[in-house]
Amino acid sequence: MSDYYDRDDRRRGSHRRDRDDRDYYRSSRRRSRSRSRSRSRSPSNRYSSSSGIPSAGMIPSAVSQPPLSNTGGLPLTGAYSTNLLSAQDKINRELFVGNTPPGTSEALLMQFLSGAMRKTNLCPPDATPILACRTNQKFAFIECASVDTANKALNLNGIPFLGASLRVSRPSKYAGPHIPSLTWQQLTGQPLPPGMTPVPENNGIGGGSAEEKLNRELFIGNTTPEMTEAMLRDFLGRAMEQVGLTRMPGNPIVSCRVSGKFAFVELRTKEEAENALNLNNIPYLGASLRVGRPSKYTGPHTPHGNWEDILAKFMSGELQLNNAASAPAPPAAVAAPALAQMPAAPVMTMAPAAVPVAVVPTRVVELKQMLTQQDLEDDEEYNDILEDTRDECSSFGTLKNIVIPRTGPGATKIFLEYLSAGDAGKAIAGLKGRTFDGRQVEATYFDEIKFANEDYSD
């Protein structure tokens, strides 16, 4: 399938790096990245702008370099003063970049963000705004050329990149003043592409602070080794959407980090974090997940129910969650004592039959929006598709079978059967949201019994 995307990229004029580049850039991370060396690089013009680019006057004005903190009011002298000032300056020039797709190379991310800054007049057209970058599996840190450049780079928050909406913000160790900034969508006037999750704004009301982030973070216990970050984020986010625990469209979980038998998730808003507490005891892959506040949380207690309570009331039609924190109080007949224990669960009015329950993971993945009927008519083209699909999708786990029906209700769909539901989850996380011929790929679990009976209908 990688050839599909190569063909698609060539059609649309975009540029992708070969997989071998990843090995090259991994090895290059071990080499020193001094400022002079970084400046010697000539980033390629990968970023293509569109209409709606603002003028420099629309960009929030940057303030001067944040003052030095944590000095205890003592005078700084000699080498200690120089070293401390240098360390503080580096922190003030550094930014956190979240939601980076797995395998993103440091050079590609630097070139893309630098190009975006030039195209939107966040820096001069011949400048090198980003000097260095270090990546992890799901996030990265970039070092900007100056404090003023870092302040302006905050306006990249929410920029689309390889199917993801990047979260650009201050790192947790930043202790300087709040710098006003826009999101990428506000800066350019371009809407967020369909299927992408909006990122939190870098607002001045505690936005991005450690305390505010702690209010949006939840502990997830009883996880199992096969549960990946992408799987947990997708499963819990879908469960919240399906029972109305979200406040806006899209997955409310912006990030997830797994550590052994537990994980931490970061929600989009404080209110959605409070709502997500109602997921406590939700079953997933044979385990009952424990959802609660992290041990560092020191805020007020949030009364909530468990998944069984929410699901039972939802399916019985007793209540419908409208997710409006400021909504008027429900009628007395509905606001029964049980509801009094769940302030995060407002009144229900929708018929329960119209609401699906949480998705049950299976070993079979269904891909839609990948093919057209014309792709299936030519035998040579069909065999190429089959071979490319096997090569690409085997990277997510042990692939047992591939079915691409040429006729009937399954025509233009692709079905992947994996050895385990965990492998299928990895495939969904890796394939969902990609684009092919201008179409966004849909990747979902498919019923194993229907697949075994060759019933490919929805």
XYZ file of C-alpha atoms in Angstrom:
458
model
C 0.000 0.000 0.000
C 2.998 2.275 0.400
C 3.112 2.426 -3.411
C -0.455 3.725 -3.269
C 0.577 6.649 -1.193
C 3.648 7.238 -3.335
C 1.402 7.386 -6.392
C -1.042 9.584 -4.574
C 1.687 11.927 -3.378
C 3.002 12.292 -6.905
C -0.482 13.126 -8.149
C -0.952 15.836 -5.556
C 2.501 17.347 -5.733
C 3.449 16.581 -2.133
C 6.760 15.159 -1.009
C 7.374 12.173 1.223
C 10.592 10.713 2.467
C 11.487 7.059 1.924
C 11.493 4.778 4.906
C 15.261 4.428 4.653
C 15.486 8.085 5.648
C 14.306 7.129 9.107
C 17.385 4.997 9.696
C 19.563 7.808 8.443
C 18.015 10.394 10.699
C 18.035 8.067 13.703
C 21.773 7.678 13.293
C 22.182 11.400 12.740
C 20.653 12.095 16.151
C 23.800 10.746 17.746
C 25.851 13.428 16.076
C 26.345 16.852 17.562
C 23.848 19.471 16.426
C 25.594 22.751 17.089
C 24.049 26.047 16.073
C 26.513 26.639 13.273
C 25.844 23.200 11.845
C 22.121 23.659 12.077
C 22.336 26.984 10.299
C 24.371 25.429 7.505
C 21.435 23.213 6.589
C 19.289 24.502 3.779
C 15.709 23.410 4.494
C 13.795 22.453 1.397
C 10.608 24.294 0.572
C 8.315 21.408 1.520
C 5.562 23.538 2.917
C 3.019 24.735 0.368
C 0.912 27.690 1.376
C -2.686 28.365 0.494
C -4.939 31.377 0.502
C -5.760 33.216 3.652
C -2.170 33.856 4.757
C -2.196 36.794 7.175
C 0.046 39.788 7.045
C 2.723 40.343 9.629
C 0.509 42.910 11.334
C -2.022 40.202 12.254
C 0.516 38.193 14.237
C 0.372 38.756 18.019
C 3.258 40.934 19.054
C 6.075 39.202 20.876
C 7.364 40.491 24.143
C 10.916 40.796 25.270
C 12.859 37.889 26.688
C 11.232 36.529 29.865
C 13.055 37.474 33.045
C 15.312 35.056 34.787
C 13.544 33.109 37.522
C 14.519 30.953 40.466
C 17.525 33.058 41.444
C 16.235 33.819 44.908
C 16.824 37.531 44.366
C 20.596 37.080 44.686
C 23.017 38.892 42.361
C 24.622 36.759 39.677
C 28.312 37.095 38.971
C 31.062 35.447 36.967
C 30.813 32.076 35.222
C 27.790 31.031 37.324
C 25.830 34.016 36.054
C 26.804 33.300 32.452
C 25.928 29.603 32.671
C 22.597 30.226 34.384
C 21.633 32.919 31.909
C 22.600 30.618 29.043
C 20.513 27.744 30.439
C 17.522 30.017 31.013
C 17.829 31.459 27.515
C 17.776 27.940 26.020
C 14.599 27.070 27.961
C 12.962 30.258 26.711
C 13.908 29.364 23.126
C 12.613 25.793 23.345
C 9.103 24.601 22.419
C 7.238 21.323 22.860
C 5.695 19.745 19.734
C 3.107 17.054 20.459
C 1.080 14.621 18.288
C 3.979 13.963 15.921
C 3.338 10.873 13.756
C 5.549 7.848 14.555
C 8.741 7.806 12.502
C 8.838 11.563 11.952
C 12.440 12.574 11.296
C 14.034 15.556 12.976
C 15.110 17.108 9.673
C 11.638 16.816 8.135
C 9.931 18.405 11.151
C 12.446 21.267 11.245
C 12.045 21.930 7.518
C 8.256 21.800 7.664
C 7.871 24.144 10.650
C 10.534 26.537 9.340
C 8.790 26.686 5.975
C 5.449 27.378 7.648
C 6.945 30.256 9.629
C 8.451 31.809 6.497
C 5.231 31.494 4.498
C 3.170 33.204 7.206
C 5.704 35.986 7.889
C 6.479 34.694 11.364
C 10.119 35.129 10.377
C 12.010 36.680 7.445
C 11.944 34.636 4.218
C 15.689 33.933 4.384
C 15.834 33.155 8.120
C 16.534 29.836 9.829
C 14.049 30.035 12.709
C 14.598 26.525 14.092
C 18.138 25.487 14.931
C 17.710 22.004 16.381
C 15.134 19.302 16.984
C 14.970 16.093 18.998
C 12.137 13.650 18.501
C 10.495 10.902 20.503
C 7.826 8.445 19.425
C 4.907 10.835 19.948
C 6.443 14.251 20.573
C 9.448 16.437 19.912
C 11.280 19.507 21.183
C 12.522 22.273 18.903
C 15.105 24.947 19.688
C 14.407 28.313 18.068
C 17.000 30.874 17.003
C 15.844 33.468 19.539
C 13.299 34.052 22.280
C 11.311 36.282 19.937
C 11.248 33.520 17.311
C 10.000 31.018 19.919
C 7.256 33.456 20.931
C 6.103 33.719 17.313
C 6.406 29.967 16.689
C 3.641 29.424 19.275
C 1.278 30.491 16.459
C 2.027 27.148 14.755
C -0.158 25.426 17.378
C -2.667 23.189 15.552
C -0.860 23.092 12.185
C -1.756 19.938 10.163
C 1.194 17.623 9.544
C 0.996 14.161 7.911
C -2.574 13.595 9.078
C -2.066 14.966 12.604
C -2.697 18.324 14.256
C 0.531 19.350 15.981
C 0.403 20.679 19.536
C 2.975 23.498 19.801
C 3.395 24.915 23.311
C 5.880 25.780 26.044
C 7.696 22.886 27.744
C 6.752 22.115 31.343
C 9.991 23.647 32.707
C 9.240 27.069 31.180
C 8.743 29.628 33.979
C 8.481 32.876 32.013
C 5.419 35.057 31.381
C 2.489 34.058 29.199
C 2.925 35.099 25.552
C -0.345 35.718 23.636
C -0.618 33.627 20.484
C -3.116 32.259 17.973
C -3.799 28.765 16.713
C -2.748 27.926 13.164
C -6.408 28.000 12.103
C -6.892 31.480 13.590
C -3.644 32.700 12.041
C -4.345 31.493 8.493
C -8.142 31.405 8.413
C -7.972 27.807 7.220
C -10.327 25.278 8.907
C -9.013 22.137 10.563
C -9.160 19.249 8.032
C -11.957 16.711 8.661
C -11.072 13.901 11.036
C -8.345 15.806 12.882
C -8.611 16.528 16.599
C -8.289 20.206 17.568
C -5.535 21.000 20.047
C -5.915 23.148 23.188
C -5.211 26.835 22.760
C -2.208 28.473 24.406
C -4.502 30.831 26.286
C -3.611 33.147 29.117
C -5.926 31.569 31.706
C -3.448 29.056 32.953
C -3.258 27.578 29.461
C -0.240 25.324 29.181
C 0.693 25.706 32.858
C 1.543 22.645 34.923
C -1.513 23.177 37.140
C -3.888 23.541 34.210
C -2.465 20.453 32.518
C -2.854 18.466 35.730
C -6.560 19.336 35.754
C -6.837 17.834 32.263
C -4.860 14.679 32.995
C -6.250 11.317 34.139
C -4.700 8.076 35.376
C -5.631 4.837 33.567
C -4.954 1.681 35.569
C -5.098 -2.085 34.791
C -3.746 -1.690 31.259
C -2.259 -4.750 29.576
C 0.971 -5.016 27.530
C -0.856 -5.179 24.184
C -2.583 -1.835 24.777
C -0.664 0.814 22.880
C -0.962 4.571 23.278
C -2.823 4.866 19.979
C -5.244 2.067 20.897
C -6.101 3.541 24.299
C -6.541 7.044 22.906
C -8.801 5.788 20.127
C -10.890 3.462 22.324
C -11.464 5.852 25.222
C -12.062 8.794 22.900
C -14.665 6.881 20.901
C -16.400 5.718 24.071
C -16.691 9.325 25.251
C -18.066 10.465 21.899
C -20.620 7.662 21.732
C -22.225 8.406 25.080
C -21.986 12.176 24.808
C -19.143 12.939 27.213
C -17.465 15.327 24.763
C -18.021 19.076 24.385
C -17.027 19.454 20.731
C -16.472 17.216 17.684
C -13.378 15.025 17.492
C -11.428 12.835 19.868
C -11.247 14.638 23.233
C -8.000 12.866 24.207
C -5.034 14.834 22.878
C -2.248 12.571 24.130
C -1.567 9.291 25.917
C 1.555 7.801 27.475
C 1.773 4.179 28.587
C 4.044 2.889 31.341
C 3.771 -0.801 32.163
C 0.384 -1.579 33.730
C -0.911 1.965 33.743
C -1.133 5.024 31.518
C -1.908 8.733 31.604
C -4.201 10.545 29.166
C -4.475 14.284 28.584
C -7.917 15.634 27.725
C -8.717 18.618 25.540
C -10.476 20.589 28.292
C -10.892 20.502 32.067
C -14.608 19.795 31.666
C -13.991 16.805 29.393
C -11.500 15.438 31.931
C -14.242 15.612 34.571
C -16.653 13.850 32.198
C -14.080 11.152 31.400
C -14.053 10.061 35.059
C -17.355 8.338 34.222
C -15.348 5.829 32.120
C -14.116 4.150 35.309
C -14.400 0.323 35.058
C -14.903 0.340 31.271
C -13.957 -3.116 29.856
C -11.266 -3.288 27.195
C -9.373 -6.303 25.841
C -10.406 -8.460 28.802
C -9.447 -5.890 31.449
C -11.529 -3.464 33.482
C -9.789 -0.099 33.203
C -9.535 2.084 36.261
C -9.972 5.773 35.429
C -9.220 8.404 38.053
C -7.208 11.454 39.008
C -3.395 11.181 39.146
C -1.764 11.221 42.584
C -0.407 14.737 41.968
C -3.902 16.179 41.575
C -4.773 18.569 44.421
C -7.990 20.117 43.095
C -11.512 19.616 44.412
C -13.168 16.211 44.361
C -15.291 15.596 41.257
C -18.351 13.395 41.909
C -18.904 10.934 39.065
C -20.348 7.573 38.162
C -18.801 4.442 36.653
C -19.077 3.127 33.116
C -21.810 0.673 34.161
C -23.924 3.525 35.546
C -23.500 5.733 32.495
C -24.119 2.950 29.986
C -27.184 1.594 31.832
C -28.824 5.011 32.060
C -27.885 5.815 28.483
C -29.266 2.589 27.026
C -32.441 2.726 29.117
C -33.212 6.213 27.825
C -33.159 7.683 31.315
C -30.769 10.455 30.347
C -28.836 11.883 27.432
C -25.548 13.617 27.965
C -25.537 17.028 26.340
C -22.079 17.970 27.654
C -22.990 21.559 28.381
C -21.371 22.546 31.612
C -23.475 25.711 31.720
C -26.758 24.040 30.694
C -29.858 24.685 32.807
C -30.662 22.223 35.537
C -32.698 19.149 34.402
C -36.309 18.680 35.493
C -36.815 17.368 39.001
C -38.264 14.114 37.703
C -35.035 13.387 35.886
C -32.626 14.772 38.432
C -33.092 11.769 40.694
C -30.696 10.936 43.531
C -28.663 8.783 41.167
C -28.111 11.785 38.884
C -27.085 13.872 41.848
C -24.049 11.652 42.125
C -23.069 12.395 38.500
C -22.947 16.151 37.869
C -20.831 15.568 34.780
C -23.725 13.671 33.189
C -26.522 16.063 32.146
C -29.990 14.985 30.989
C -30.601 12.517 28.166
C -33.322 12.923 25.542
C -32.140 10.824 22.576
C -33.589 7.373 22.027
C -31.048 4.782 23.158
C -31.472 2.694 20.013
C -29.774 5.416 17.981
C -26.619 5.319 20.076
C -23.917 2.656 19.578
C -22.051 1.152 22.486
C -18.283 1.292 22.734
C -16.444 -0.378 19.852
C -15.395 -3.980 20.525
C -11.902 -4.694 19.147
C -11.595 -7.666 16.779
C -8.815 -9.233 14.737
C -10.264 -7.951 11.449
C -9.806 -4.434 10.038
C -12.035 -2.904 7.359
C -10.566 -0.183 5.121
C -12.839 2.146 3.157
C -12.240 5.019 0.722
C -9.097 3.309 -0.572
C -10.253 1.950 -3.912
C -12.637 2.662 -6.759
C -14.437 0.150 -8.951
C -12.041 1.023 -11.765
C -9.098 -0.145 -9.629
C -10.667 -3.623 -9.432
C -11.378 -4.143 -13.123
C -7.812 -4.593 -14.344
C -6.209 -7.878 -13.202
C -2.682 -6.503 -13.142
C -3.730 -3.457 -11.142
C -5.693 -5.682 -8.738
C -2.682 -7.939 -8.106
C -0.462 -4.899 -7.524
C -2.943 -3.595 -4.967
C -3.006 -6.961 -3.204
C 0.784 -7.170 -3.042
C 1.239 -3.554 -1.935
C -1.375 -3.976 0.782
C 0.375 -7.065 2.144
C 3.765 -5.312 2.219
C 2.476 -2.190 3.977
C 0.056 -3.737 6.465
C 2.397 -6.501 7.597
C 4.400 -3.821 9.380
C 1.670 -3.474 12.033
C 1.706 -7.122 13.136
C 1.196 -10.706 11.956
C -1.129 -10.476 8.961
C -2.981 -13.761 8.342
C -5.213 -12.887 5.419
C -6.183 -10.112 3.010
C -9.522 -9.995 1.200
C -10.345 -7.431 -1.494
C -13.789 -8.250 -2.904
C -14.242 -7.274 -6.555
C -18.038 -7.531 -6.530
C -20.903 -7.445 -4.067
C -21.325 -5.328 -0.933
C -17.603 -5.549 -0.137
C -16.412 -4.110 -3.445
C -13.903 -1.233 -3.077
C -13.234 -2.299 0.541
C -10.128 -3.999 1.915
C -10.285 -6.482 4.803
C -7.215 -7.350 6.895
C -7.210 -10.332 9.271
C -4.498 -10.168 11.955
C -3.305 -12.715 14.467
C -4.495 -10.601 17.405
C -6.812 -7.696 18.157
C -3.747 -5.781 19.346
C -2.178 -6.003 15.889
C -5.469 -4.918 14.335
C -5.553 -1.910 16.662
C -2.064 -0.907 15.579
C -3.132 -1.101 11.937
C -6.169 1.099 12.572
C -4.057 3.668 14.402
C -1.470 3.674 11.610
C -3.844 3.768 8.636
C -6.819 5.830 9.778
C -6.756 9.391 8.522
C -4.320 8.856 5.667
C -5.375 10.187 2.294
C -5.363 8.472 -1.092
C -6.425 10.194 -4.316
C -7.873 12.993 -2.209
C -9.987 10.568 -0.163
C -9.497 10.101 3.572
C -9.045 6.449 4.486
C -11.471 4.978 7.027
C -10.101 2.147 9.201
C -12.386 0.321 11.645
C -12.790 -3.037 13.350
C -14.956 -5.573 11.462
C -17.041 -8.420 12.870
C -15.036 -11.669 12.831
C -18.103 -13.912 12.355
C -19.287 -11.953 9.328
C -15.763 -12.053 7.915
C -15.561 -15.848 8.367
C -18.907 -16.197 6.583
C -17.720 -13.927 3.749
C -20.417 -11.411 4.607
C -18.801 -8.064 3.842
C -21.873 -5.866 4.232
C -21.903 -2.997 6.743
